[in-house]
Amino acid sequence: MRVSTYRRASILALVSLVLLLSCRAGEPIRAEPQPAADAPRLIILIVVDQVRADFLERFRPLFQHGFLRLLEEGFVFENASHHHSDTKTAPGHASLVTGKHPSHNGVIANDWFDPTSGKTVDAVEDDRYDPEWSPHRLLASTLGDWLKVSDPRSKVFGASGKPRAAVLMVGKTGDASYWYEEDTGRFVTSDYYREDEPAWLTEFHRELYVDRYFGQAWEPLPVVASAGVVYEIEPVEREPFGHRFPHPLGRATVAPEEHFYEDLFEASPFVDEYLGVFAKALIRSEELGKDPVTDFLGLSFSATDKVGHHWGPNSPELLDVILRLDRTLGDLLAFVDQEIGREQVVVALTSDHGVNPLQTYLQRQGVDARRLGVDDILCFQRLAGGLERRFGEGKWFVADLRFDRELAAAR
């Protein structure tokens, strides 16, 4: 996990601010609280989904923009890690903003079996709202919540490709969280935060930014082709993602449609660039960092996770995503410099979880690893059928993993 800042004194200011807010969390809110003179005007938490700490050192010679700037100008905390076992998106983001382990913040996985309802529940799914996402399962307060307690004038926003990340980063009292809607290519929010979208968001979508990628394939940056073994990069030779660059986006249609917007999110680096553009519009439109009251913006970049799951952490595709994100972060930081001023902003860079190499890559490194084969899959699929033939019909497994012992005892 990496944490960086523009200026070295800023980390101390942020730590002092967090300690101050934590101590004051139980005190009544006073009218017109006065911000500390050295408090930052804006805190930006950047989470890069599924990026291992070693990526920053492994690819450092290739960085020229945002990652390089944060590494050179900020602190790097090397002895920092997630200590919970289920390192996934939801528990990772919840732990980062609450400072508590999943067992205490309430978000133990992306989804889990709820013995009370007998169903699998999602970390942020909530059918009381439209779209049906909210932080109702989050049991702990967050950095954004502490800011609101310290000074209700603080603005707290979050944005990501994923609703889980966006929702959890802003806590329960955030002004709004925004995420990418896969079937429309738009950034949306839930009426948990507000009943209608702000005018600036409507204007932002007047000409849909991502439509510029329609009719283009995902081609790698020139440096990716020459990376090779020096950076532990190998093309993936397995299905269903065994095909190499270039990668088409969407299907054979004459205009952008839901499959195109879905591919932008599920199998390309471009959703991260889109988030960077959206973040600049949000900062400017909501006037973040424009007064002495500390604001918070959480940004979670998701393409590394999506591409990492498909092609693995040693693929040319993953390297291309990382290098494009380096450019996006550089552009965003330059915008913040101009819009707010680097001395007024604290930036923290980290990740919610890491990733294992693909089994095929490990095998070539001499590691005893394999993928589930046809026989393994059929074994699982036929298990319930075997129980039905022996003991009779019934829903023998709950949520695909829990054996129904009560049903078994009744038979």
mmCIF file of N, CA and C in Angstrom, residues 147-224:
data_model
loop_
_atom_site.group_PDB
_atom_site.id
_atom_site.type_symbol
_atom_site.label_atom_id
_atom_site.label_comp_id
_atom_site.label_asym_id
_atom_site.label_seq_id
_atom_site.Cartn_x
_atom_site.Cartn_y
_atom_site.Cartn_z
ATOM 1 N N LEU A 147 -15.225 14.581 9.151
ATOM 2 C CA LEU A 147 -15.162 15.961 8.665
ATOM 3 C C LEU A 147 -16.502 16.663 8.851
ATOM 4 N N LYS A 148 -17.586 15.958 8.540
ATOM 5 C CA LYS A 148 -18.920 16.541 8.685
ATOM 6 C C LYS A 148 -19.232 16.866 10.143
ATOM 7 N N VAL A 149 -18.799 16.001 11.067
ATOM 8 C CA VAL A 149 -19.011 16.262 12.488
ATOM 9 C C VAL A 149 -18.211 17.482 12.924
ATOM 10 N N SER A 150 -16.970 17.557 12.464
ATOM 11 C CA SER A 150 -16.113 18.680 12.839
ATOM 12 C C SER A 150 -16.636 20.000 12.290
ATOM 13 N N ASP A 151 -17.137 19.956 11.050
ATOM 14 C CA ASP A 151 -17.655 21.176 10.425
ATOM 15 C C ASP A 151 -18.661 20.768 9.349
ATOM 16 N N PRO A 152 -19.953 20.958 9.581
ATOM 17 C CA PRO A 152 -20.974 20.547 8.611
ATOM 18 C C PRO A 152 -20.814 21.192 7.242
ATOM 19 N N ARG A 153 -20.023 22.236 7.152
ATOM 20 C CA ARG A 153 -19.816 22.887 5.856
ATOM 21 C C ARG A 153 -18.867 22.103 4.959
ATOM 22 N N SER A 154 -18.180 21.111 5.508
ATOM 23 C CA SER A 154 -17.292 20.276 4.695
ATOM 24 C C SER A 154 -18.098 19.558 3.617
ATOM 25 N N LYS A 155 -17.538 19.491 2.443
ATOM 26 C CA LYS A 155 -18.172 18.774 1.338
ATOM 27 C C LYS A 155 -17.481 17.425 1.176
ATOM 28 N N VAL A 156 -18.278 16.371 1.049
ATOM 29 C CA VAL A 156 -17.743 15.012 0.981
ATOM 30 C C VAL A 156 -18.339 14.311 -0.230
ATOM 31 N N PHE A 157 -17.472 13.950 -1.190
ATOM 32 C CA PHE A 157 -17.914 13.302 -2.420
ATOM 33 C C PHE A 157 -17.036 12.090 -2.723
ATOM 34 N N GLY A 158 -17.590 11.167 -3.485
ATOM 35 C CA GLY A 158 -16.834 10.013 -3.950
ATOM 36 C C GLY A 158 -17.241 9.659 -5.365
ATOM 37 N N ALA A 159 -16.324 9.055 -6.118
ATOM 38 C CA ALA A 159 -16.629 8.642 -7.490
ATOM 39 C C ALA A 159 -15.765 7.447 -7.861
ATOM 40 N N SER A 160 -16.339 6.544 -8.657
ATOM 41 C CA SER A 160 -15.620 5.335 -9.063
ATOM 42 C C SER A 160 -16.343 4.697 -10.234
ATOM 43 N N GLY A 161 -15.670 3.756 -10.867
ATOM 44 C CA GLY A 161 -16.368 2.927 -11.832
ATOM 45 C C GLY A 161 -17.360 2.008 -11.145
ATOM 46 N N LYS A 162 -17.081 1.629 -9.893
ATOM 47 C CA LYS A 162 -17.893 0.666 -9.152
ATOM 48 C C LYS A 162 -18.758 1.353 -8.092
ATOM 49 N N PRO A 163 -20.031 0.961 -7.989
ATOM 50 C CA PRO A 163 -20.865 1.528 -6.924
ATOM 51 C C PRO A 163 -20.372 1.181 -5.529
ATOM 52 N N ARG A 164 -19.857 -0.032 -5.326
ATOM 53 C CA ARG A 164 -19.368 -0.408 -3.995
ATOM 54 C C ARG A 164 -18.298 0.556 -3.509
ATOM 55 N N ALA A 165 -17.357 0.835 -4.374
ATOM 56 C CA ALA A 165 -16.254 1.716 -3.996
ATOM 57 C C ALA A 165 -16.746 3.133 -3.751
ATOM 58 N N ALA A 166 -17.553 3.652 -4.660
ATOM 59 C CA ALA A 166 -18.023 5.033 -4.547
ATOM 60 C C ALA A 166 -18.859 5.238 -3.289
ATOM 61 N N VAL A 167 -19.749 4.308 -3.001
ATOM 62 C CA VAL A 167 -20.657 4.444 -1.863
ATOM 63 C C VAL A 167 -19.911 4.359 -0.542
ATOM 64 N N LEU A 168 -19.032 3.379 -0.406
ATOM 65 C CA LEU A 168 -18.367 3.165 0.877
ATOM 66 C C LEU A 168 -17.370 4.268 1.201
ATOM 67 N N MET A 169 -16.766 4.884 0.196
ATOM 68 C CA MET A 169 -15.753 5.903 0.460
ATOM 69 C C MET A 169 -16.316 7.151 1.135
ATOM 70 N N VAL A 170 -17.596 7.465 0.912
ATOM 71 C CA VAL A 170 -18.136 8.717 1.453
ATOM 72 C C VAL A 170 -18.887 8.527 2.760
ATOM 73 N N GLY A 171 -19.050 7.275 3.225
ATOM 74 C CA GLY A 171 -19.731 7.058 4.488
ATOM 75 C C GLY A 171 -21.218 7.352 4.399
ATOM 76 N N LYS A 172 -21.839 7.546 5.569
ATOM 77 C CA LYS A 172 -23.290 7.707 5.621
ATOM 78 C C LYS A 172 -23.745 9.158 5.500
ATOM 79 N N THR A 173 -22.829 10.095 5.681
ATOM 80 C CA THR A 173 -23.238 11.510 5.659
ATOM 81 C C THR A 173 -22.657 12.273 4.474
ATOM 82 N N GLY A 174 -22.069 11.557 3.519
ATOM 83 C CA GLY A 174 -21.491 12.215 2.353
ATOM 84 C C GLY A 174 -22.543 12.937 1.523
ATOM 85 N N ASP A 175 -22.095 13.939 0.782
ATOM 86 C CA ASP A 175 -23.018 14.707 -0.052
ATOM 87 C C ASP A 175 -23.502 13.900 -1.249
ATOM 88 N N ALA A 176 -22.616 13.112 -1.838
ATOM 89 C CA ALA A 176 -23.020 12.258 -2.956
ATOM 90 C C ALA A 176 -21.869 11.359 -3.353
ATOM 91 N N SER A 177 -22.215 10.208 -3.889
ATOM 92 C CA SER A 177 -21.228 9.351 -4.541
ATOM 93 C C SER A 177 -21.737 9.058 -5.945
ATOM 94 N N TYR A 178 -20.809 8.931 -6.883
ATOM 95 C CA TYR A 178 -21.153 8.714 -8.282
ATOM 96 C C TYR A 178 -20.396 7.508 -8.808
ATOM 97 N N TRP A 179 -21.046 6.749 -9.688
ATOM 98 C CA TRP A 179 -20.396 5.583 -10.284
ATOM 99 C C TRP A 179 -20.857 5.422 -11.729
ATOM 100 N N TYR A 180 -20.104 4.599 -12.453
ATOM 101 C CA TYR A 180 -20.345 4.385 -13.883
ATOM 102 C C TYR A 180 -21.499 3.405 -14.059
ATOM 103 N N GLU A 181 -22.472 3.784 -14.865
ATOM 104 C CA GLU A 181 -23.598 2.912 -15.178
ATOM 105 C C GLU A 181 -23.302 2.190 -16.491
ATOM 106 N N GLU A 182 -23.173 0.877 -16.413
ATOM 107 C CA GLU A 182 -22.648 0.102 -17.540
ATOM 108 C C GLU A 182 -23.541 0.102 -18.770
ATOM 109 N N ASP A 183 -24.844 0.223 -18.610
ATOM 110 C CA ASP A 183 -25.699 0.141 -19.794
ATOM 111 C C ASP A 183 -25.961 1.485 -20.462
ATOM 112 N N THR A 184 -25.498 2.590 -19.829
ATOM 113 C CA THR A 184 -25.722 3.913 -20.427
ATOM 114 C C THR A 184 -24.443 4.704 -20.655
ATOM 115 N N GLY A 185 -23.343 4.323 -19.987
ATOM 116 C CA GLY A 185 -22.103 5.078 -20.112
ATOM 117 C C GLY A 185 -22.106 6.384 -19.343
ATOM 118 N N ARG A 186 -23.032 6.542 -18.403
ATOM 119 C CA ARG A 186 -23.149 7.776 -17.625
ATOM 120 C C ARG A 186 -22.701 7.552 -16.180
ATOM 121 N N PHE A 187 -22.341 8.628 -15.501
ATOM 122 C CA PHE A 187 -22.131 8.579 -14.058
ATOM 123 C C PHE A 187 -23.457 8.902 -13.376
ATOM 124 N N VAL A 188 -23.830 8.074 -12.412
ATOM 125 C CA VAL A 188 -25.116 8.233 -11.743
ATOM 126 C C VAL A 188 -24.910 8.216 -10.231
ATOM 127 N N THR A 189 -25.946 8.620 -9.509
ATOM 128 C CA THR A 189 -25.946 8.544 -8.055
ATOM 129 C C THR A 189 -27.279 7.973 -7.605
ATOM 130 N N SER A 190 -27.402 7.714 -6.317
ATOM 131 C CA SER A 190 -28.612 7.135 -5.747
ATOM 132 C C SER A 190 -29.441 8.216 -5.070
ATOM 133 N N ASP A 191 -30.760 8.007 -5.004
ATOM 134 C CA ASP A 191 -31.579 8.983 -4.284
ATOM 135 C C ASP A 191 -31.432 8.838 -2.770
ATOM 136 N N TYR A 192 -30.535 7.968 -2.329
ATOM 137 C CA TYR A 192 -30.112 8.003 -0.926
ATOM 138 C C TYR A 192 -29.478 9.360 -0.625
ATOM 139 N N TYR A 193 -28.763 9.907 -1.608
ATOM 140 C CA TYR A 193 -28.055 11.178 -1.427
ATOM 141 C C TYR A 193 -28.896 12.376 -1.852
ATOM 142 N N ARG A 194 -29.570 12.260 -2.987
ATOM 143 C CA ARG A 194 -30.362 13.369 -3.512
ATOM 144 C C ARG A 194 -31.396 12.810 -4.481
ATOM 145 N N GLU A 195 -32.518 13.509 -4.627
ATOM 146 C CA GLU A 195 -33.621 13.009 -5.434
ATOM 147 C C GLU A 195 -33.443 13.281 -6.919
ATOM 148 N N ASP A 196 -32.697 14.311 -7.269
ATOM 149 C CA ASP A 196 -32.481 14.611 -8.680
ATOM 150 C C ASP A 196 -30.996 14.871 -8.915
ATOM 151 N N GLU A 197 -30.565 14.701 -10.153
ATOM 152 C CA GLU A 197 -29.159 14.928 -10.431
ATOM 153 C C GLU A 197 -28.884 16.425 -10.556
ATOM 154 N N PRO A 198 -27.697 16.858 -10.149
ATOM 155 C CA PRO A 198 -27.373 18.287 -10.227
ATOM 156 C C PRO A 198 -27.300 18.762 -11.678
ATOM 157 N N ALA A 199 -27.509 20.043 -11.870
ATOM 158 C CA ALA A 199 -27.507 20.610 -13.222
ATOM 159 C C ALA A 199 -26.170 20.399 -13.914
ATOM 160 N N TRP A 200 -25.074 20.465 -13.155
ATOM 161 C CA TRP A 200 -23.760 20.313 -13.776
ATOM 162 C C TRP A 200 -23.569 18.905 -14.329
ATOM 163 N N LEU A 201 -24.192 17.894 -13.677
ATOM 164 C CA LEU A 201 -24.070 16.523 -14.163
ATOM 165 C C LEU A 201 -24.861 16.339 -15.458
ATOM 166 N N THR A 202 -26.031 16.946 -15.521
ATOM 167 C CA THR A 202 -26.815 16.905 -16.759
ATOM 168 C C THR A 202 -26.029 17.525 -17.910
ATOM 169 N N GLU A 203 -25.389 18.652 -17.654
ATOM 170 C CA GLU A 203 -24.582 19.311 -18.672
ATOM 171 C C GLU A 203 -23.370 18.462 -19.040
ATOM 172 N N PHE A 204 -22.769 17.809 -18.049
ATOM 173 C CA PHE A 204 -21.604 16.956 -18.298
ATOM 174 C C PHE A 204 -21.944 15.841 -19.280
ATOM 175 N N HIS A 205 -23.165 15.327 -19.192
ATOM 176 C CA HIS A 205 -23.570 14.209 -20.047
ATOM 177 C C HIS A 205 -24.219 14.661 -21.355
ATOM 178 N N ARG A 206 -24.286 15.958 -21.585
ATOM 179 C CA ARG A 206 -24.958 16.448 -22.796
ATOM 180 C C ARG A 206 -24.321 15.851 -24.044
ATOM 181 N N GLU A 207 -23.001 15.802 -24.076
ATOM 182 C CA GLU A 207 -22.285 15.053 -25.105
ATOM 183 C C GLU A 207 -21.487 13.982 -24.378
ATOM 184 N N LEU A 208 -21.895 12.737 -24.524
ATOM 185 C CA LEU A 208 -21.328 11.654 -23.721
ATOM 186 C C LEU A 208 -19.858 11.449 -24.068
ATOM 187 N N TYR A 209 -19.000 11.654 -23.088
ATOM 188 C CA TYR A 209 -17.553 11.632 -23.302
ATOM 189 C C TYR A 209 -17.082 10.303 -23.878
ATOM 190 N N VAL A 210 -17.615 9.196 -23.378
ATOM 191 C CA VAL A 210 -17.086 7.885 -23.774
ATOM 192 C C VAL A 210 -17.442 7.510 -25.203
ATOM 193 N N ASP A 211 -18.380 8.211 -25.821
ATOM 194 C CA ASP A 211 -18.724 7.885 -27.205
ATOM 195 C C ASP A 211 -17.558 8.135 -28.154
ATOM 196 N N ARG A 212 -16.566 8.906 -27.724
ATOM 197 C CA ARG A 212 -15.411 9.158 -28.575
ATOM 198 C C ARG A 212 -14.596 7.890 -28.823
ATOM 199 N N TYR A 213 -14.786 6.862 -27.990
ATOM 200 C CA TYR A 213 -14.047 5.615 -28.165
ATOM 201 C C TYR A 213 -14.741 4.666 -29.138
ATOM 202 N N PHE A 214 -15.986 4.982 -29.510
ATOM 203 C CA PHE A 214 -16.705 4.107 -30.432
ATOM 204 C C PHE A 214 -16.023 4.136 -31.796
ATOM 205 N N GLY A 215 -15.844 2.968 -32.378
ATOM 206 C CA GLY A 215 -15.150 2.868 -33.653
ATOM 207 C C GLY A 215 -13.648 2.745 -33.517
ATOM 208 N N GLN A 216 -13.156 2.676 -32.276
ATOM 209 C CA GLN A 216 -11.728 2.495 -32.028
ATOM 210 C C GLN A 216 -11.499 1.192 -31.274
ATOM 211 N N ALA A 217 -10.394 0.553 -31.544
ATOM 212 C CA ALA A 217 -10.001 -0.625 -30.774
ATOM 213 C C ALA A 217 -9.056 -0.191 -29.659
ATOM 214 N N TRP A 218 -8.952 -1.024 -28.664
ATOM 215 C CA TRP A 218 -7.971 -0.780 -27.598
ATOM 216 C C TRP A 218 -6.607 -1.238 -28.095
ATOM 217 N N GLU A 219 -5.778 -0.276 -28.446
ATOM 218 C CA GLU A 219 -4.412 -0.522 -28.899
ATOM 219 C C GLU A 219 -3.442 -0.193 -27.761
ATOM 220 N N PRO A 220 -2.365 -0.959 -27.598
ATOM 221 C CA PRO A 220 -1.427 -0.678 -26.505
ATOM 222 C C PRO A 220 -0.559 0.539 -26.800
ATOM 223 N N LEU A 221 -0.099 1.192 -25.753
ATOM 224 C CA LEU A 221 0.899 2.241 -25.904
ATOM 225 C C LEU A 221 2.182 1.635 -26.463
ATOM 226 N N PRO A 222 2.973 2.388 -27.211
ATOM 227 C CA PRO A 222 4.181 1.829 -27.847
ATOM 228 C C PRO A 222 5.129 1.132 -26.877
ATOM 229 N N VAL A 223 5.281 1.652 -25.664
ATOM 230 C CA VAL A 223 6.247 1.080 -24.726
ATOM 231 C C VAL A 223 5.835 -0.310 -24.267
ATOM 232 N N VAL A 224 4.551 -0.627 -24.320
ATOM 233 C CA VAL A 224 4.070 -1.918 -23.828
ATOM 234 C C VAL A 224 4.632 -3.064 -24.656
#
